[in-house]
Amino acid sequence: MSRFSPHHDERPDDEVSLLVVHNISLPPGEFGGPFINDLFMGMLDPEADPFFREIAGLRVSAHCLIRRDGEVVHYVPFDKRAWHAGISSFEGRERCNDFSIGIELEGTDTVPYEDSQYHALAKLTRDIMALYPKITKDRITGHSDIAPGRKTDPGPSFDWAYFFSLLDGYIDKDN
C-alpha cells in the first residue's frame, strides 16, 4: 500500500548508503488503528488521545511502515529524504536522513515483534539493497545506534540475529 507523506524533501545528493530500523506505536503501546498514518500524513488529531497533544504538530515520516501483520505501507519514495532520524550520526557522518532509508516497525522496545514483520523487513531490505548497493549488512542499524541517549528503538525486543538470518536466506534465494 502507498500513501504519500508531505513530510519529505530532496536529498542533498544521490547517495543512499544506510538503512535505519525504528519502531512506533500510537498511542504508545497500542497497535492497529489509523494514528501512525495520521502522524506521517500530518493529520493527527490532538484530541484523539492525550499523548497526541504533545506530537500533533510534528513533521515526521519514514519511507515505510511494517504493520504487525506484515503489511508494508510506503510513505516516501526511496530517492527522497524522509524525516525519520532527527539529530543523528553514523560512522562520524551527521544528518542520517540525508543518506538513509527509514523503516518503521509497528511495535515497542519491549513487546516482541511478529514473525510476519521480520519476513516483510527482510524482503523489503533485500529489495532496497538491490536498488542501493552501498547498503550492506554492516550499514543496517537501529535508531538507537545513530541517536544514542535520545532514542532506544527498535529496542531489546528486536532480534537482530533472526532478522539477519532471514535476510541472508532471501539474498541467497536471489543468487
Coordinates of C-alpha atoms in Angstrom, one line a residue:
M1 CA 0.0 0.0 0.0
S2 CA 1.2 3.5 -0.7
R3 CA 0.4 6.8 0.9
F4 CA 2.5 9.8 0.1
S5 CA 3.5 11.8 3.1
P6 CA 4.1 15.5 2.6
H7 CA 6.9 15.2 5.2
H8 CA 9.9 14.7 2.9
D9 CA 12.2 16.7 0.6
E10 CA 15.0 16.3 -1.8
R11 CA 18.2 14.6 -0.7
P12 CA 21.3 16.8 -0.8
D13 CA 23.0 14.2 -3.1
D14 CA 22.1 10.9 -4.6
E15 CA 24.0 8.8 -2.1
V16 CA 21.8 6.3 -0.2
S17 CA 24.0 4.1 2.0
L18 CA 22.3 3.3 5.3
L19 CA 19.1 1.6 6.4
V20 CA 17.7 2.6 9.8
V21 CA 15.2 0.3 11.7
H22 CA 12.8 2.1 14.0
N23 CA 9.6 1.3 16.0
I24 CA 6.4 3.2 16.5
S25 CA 3.1 2.7 18.2
L26 CA 0.3 5.3 18.6
P27 CA -0.9 5.8 21.2
P28 CA 2.3 4.4 22.8
G29 CA 2.0 0.6 23.4
E30 CA -1.2 0.3 21.2
F31 CA -1.2 -1.4 17.8
G32 CA -3.6 -1.1 14.9
G33 CA -5.7 1.9 14.0
P34 CA -5.1 4.9 11.8
F35 CA -2.8 7.0 14.1
I36 CA 0.6 6.2 12.7
N37 CA -0.7 7.0 9.2
D38 CA -2.3 10.2 10.5
L39 CA 1.0 11.3 12.1
F40 CA 3.0 10.7 8.9
M41 CA 0.4 12.4 6.8
G42 CA 0.3 15.5 9.1
M43 CA -3.3 14.8 10.1
L44 CA -3.0 13.6 13.7
D45 CA -6.0 14.9 15.7
P46 CA -4.6 16.2 19.0
E47 CA -7.9 15.5 20.7
A48 CA -8.0 11.8 19.8
D49 CA -5.6 10.9 22.7
P50 CA -4.0 13.0 25.4
F51 CA -0.5 11.9 24.2
F52 CA -1.3 13.3 20.7
R53 CA -1.3 16.9 22.1
E54 CA 2.5 16.6 22.5
I55 CA 3.2 15.3 19.0
A56 CA 0.4 16.5 16.7
G57 CA 2.5 19.3 15.2
L58 CA 5.5 17.1 14.4
R59 CA 6.5 16.9 10.8
V60 CA 7.9 13.3 10.6
S61 CA 7.8 10.4 8.2
A62 CA 9.5 7.2 7.3
H63 CA 10.0 5.6 4.0
C64 CA 7.9 2.6 5.0
L65 CA 6.0 1.2 7.9
I66 CA 5.6 -2.5 8.5
R67 CA 2.4 -3.3 10.4
R68 CA 2.1 -6.1 12.9
D69 CA 0.6 -8.4 10.2
G70 CA 3.5 -7.7 7.8
E71 CA 1.7 -5.2 5.6
V72 CA 4.2 -2.7 4.2
V73 CA 2.9 0.9 3.9
H74 CA 5.1 3.1 1.7
Y75 CA 5.1 6.8 2.6
V76 CA 8.1 8.4 1.0
P77 CA 9.9 7.4 -2.3
F78 CA 13.3 6.0 -1.5
D79 CA 15.1 8.6 -3.6
K80 CA 13.6 11.3 -1.4
R81 CA 14.7 12.3 2.2
A82 CA 12.2 11.1 4.8
W83 CA 12.2 12.8 8.2
H84 CA 12.8 9.8 10.5
A85 CA 16.2 10.1 12.1
G86 CA 16.3 13.5 13.7
I87 CA 19.6 14.5 15.2
S88 CA 21.8 11.6 14.3
S89 CA 25.2 10.3 13.3
F90 CA 26.6 7.2 11.7
E91 CA 30.3 6.5 11.4
G92 CA 31.0 10.2 12.1
R93 CA 28.6 11.5 9.5
E94 CA 25.8 13.6 10.8
R95 CA 22.3 14.1 9.5
C96 CA 21.5 10.5 8.7
N97 CA 18.2 11.5 6.9
D98 CA 20.4 12.8 4.1
F99 CA 21.7 9.3 3.2
S100 CA 19.4 6.8 4.8
I101 CA 16.2 4.9 4.3
G102 CA 14.0 4.7 7.4
I103 CA 11.8 1.7 8.1
E104 CA 9.3 1.8 11.0
L105 CA 8.1 -1.4 12.6
E106 CA 4.8 -1.1 14.4
G107 CA 5.9 -2.1 17.9
T108 CA 7.7 -1.0 21.0
D109 CA 11.1 -1.6 22.6
T110 CA 9.7 -4.3 24.9
V111 CA 7.0 -6.2 23.0
P112 CA 8.3 -8.9 20.7
Y113 CA 7.8 -8.3 17.0
E114 CA 5.8 -10.6 14.9
D115 CA 7.3 -13.1 12.6
S116 CA 5.4 -11.6 9.7
Q117 CA 7.2 -8.3 10.4
Y118 CA 10.7 -9.9 10.3
H119 CA 9.9 -11.6 7.0
A120 CA 8.5 -8.4 5.5
L121 CA 11.5 -6.4 6.7
A122 CA 13.9 -9.0 5.3
K123 CA 12.2 -9.0 1.9
L124 CA 12.0 -5.2 1.8
T125 CA 15.6 -4.9 2.9
R126 CA 16.7 -7.3 0.1
D127 CA 14.9 -5.1 -2.4
I128 CA 16.4 -1.9 -1.0
M129 CA 19.9 -3.4 -1.1
A130 CA 19.4 -4.3 -4.8
L131 CA 18.4 -0.7 -5.5
Y132 CA 21.1 0.8 -3.3
P133 CA 24.2 -1.4 -3.3
K134 CA 26.0 0.8 -0.9
I135 CA 23.6 -0.5 1.8
T136 CA 25.3 -3.6 3.0
K137 CA 24.6 -5.7 6.1
D138 CA 27.0 -3.6 8.2
R139 CA 25.1 -0.5 7.1
I140 CA 21.8 -1.6 8.6
T141 CA 21.3 -0.2 12.1
G142 CA 18.8 0.8 14.7
H143 CA 17.6 4.3 15.5
S144 CA 19.2 3.8 19.0
D145 CA 22.6 3.4 17.3
I146 CA 22.5 6.6 15.4
A147 CA 20.9 8.7 18.1
P148 CA 22.2 7.1 21.4
G149 CA 20.9 8.6 24.5
R150 CA 18.0 10.1 22.6
K151 CA 16.4 7.1 21.0
T152 CA 16.0 3.4 22.1
D153 CA 14.3 1.8 19.2
P154 CA 13.9 -0.8 17.8
G155 CA 14.8 -1.9 21.4
P156 CA 15.8 -5.1 23.1
S157 CA 12.7 -6.9 21.8
F158 CA 14.1 -6.7 18.2
D159 CA 16.0 -9.9 17.3
W160 CA 18.8 -8.7 15.1
A161 CA 20.3 -12.3 14.7
Y162 CA 16.9 -13.6 13.5
F163 CA 16.4 -10.7 11.1
F164 CA 19.9 -11.1 9.6
S165 CA 19.4 -14.9 9.2
L166 CA 16.2 -14.2 7.3
L167 CA 17.9 -11.5 5.2
D168 CA 20.7 -14.0 4.3
G169 CA 18.1 -16.5 3.2
Y170 CA 16.3 -14.0 1.0
I171 CA 19.6 -12.8 -0.5
D172 CA 20.7 -16.5 -1.1
K173 CA 17.5 -17.2 -3.0
D174 CA 18.4 -14.4 -5.4
N175 CA 21.9 -15.8 -6.2

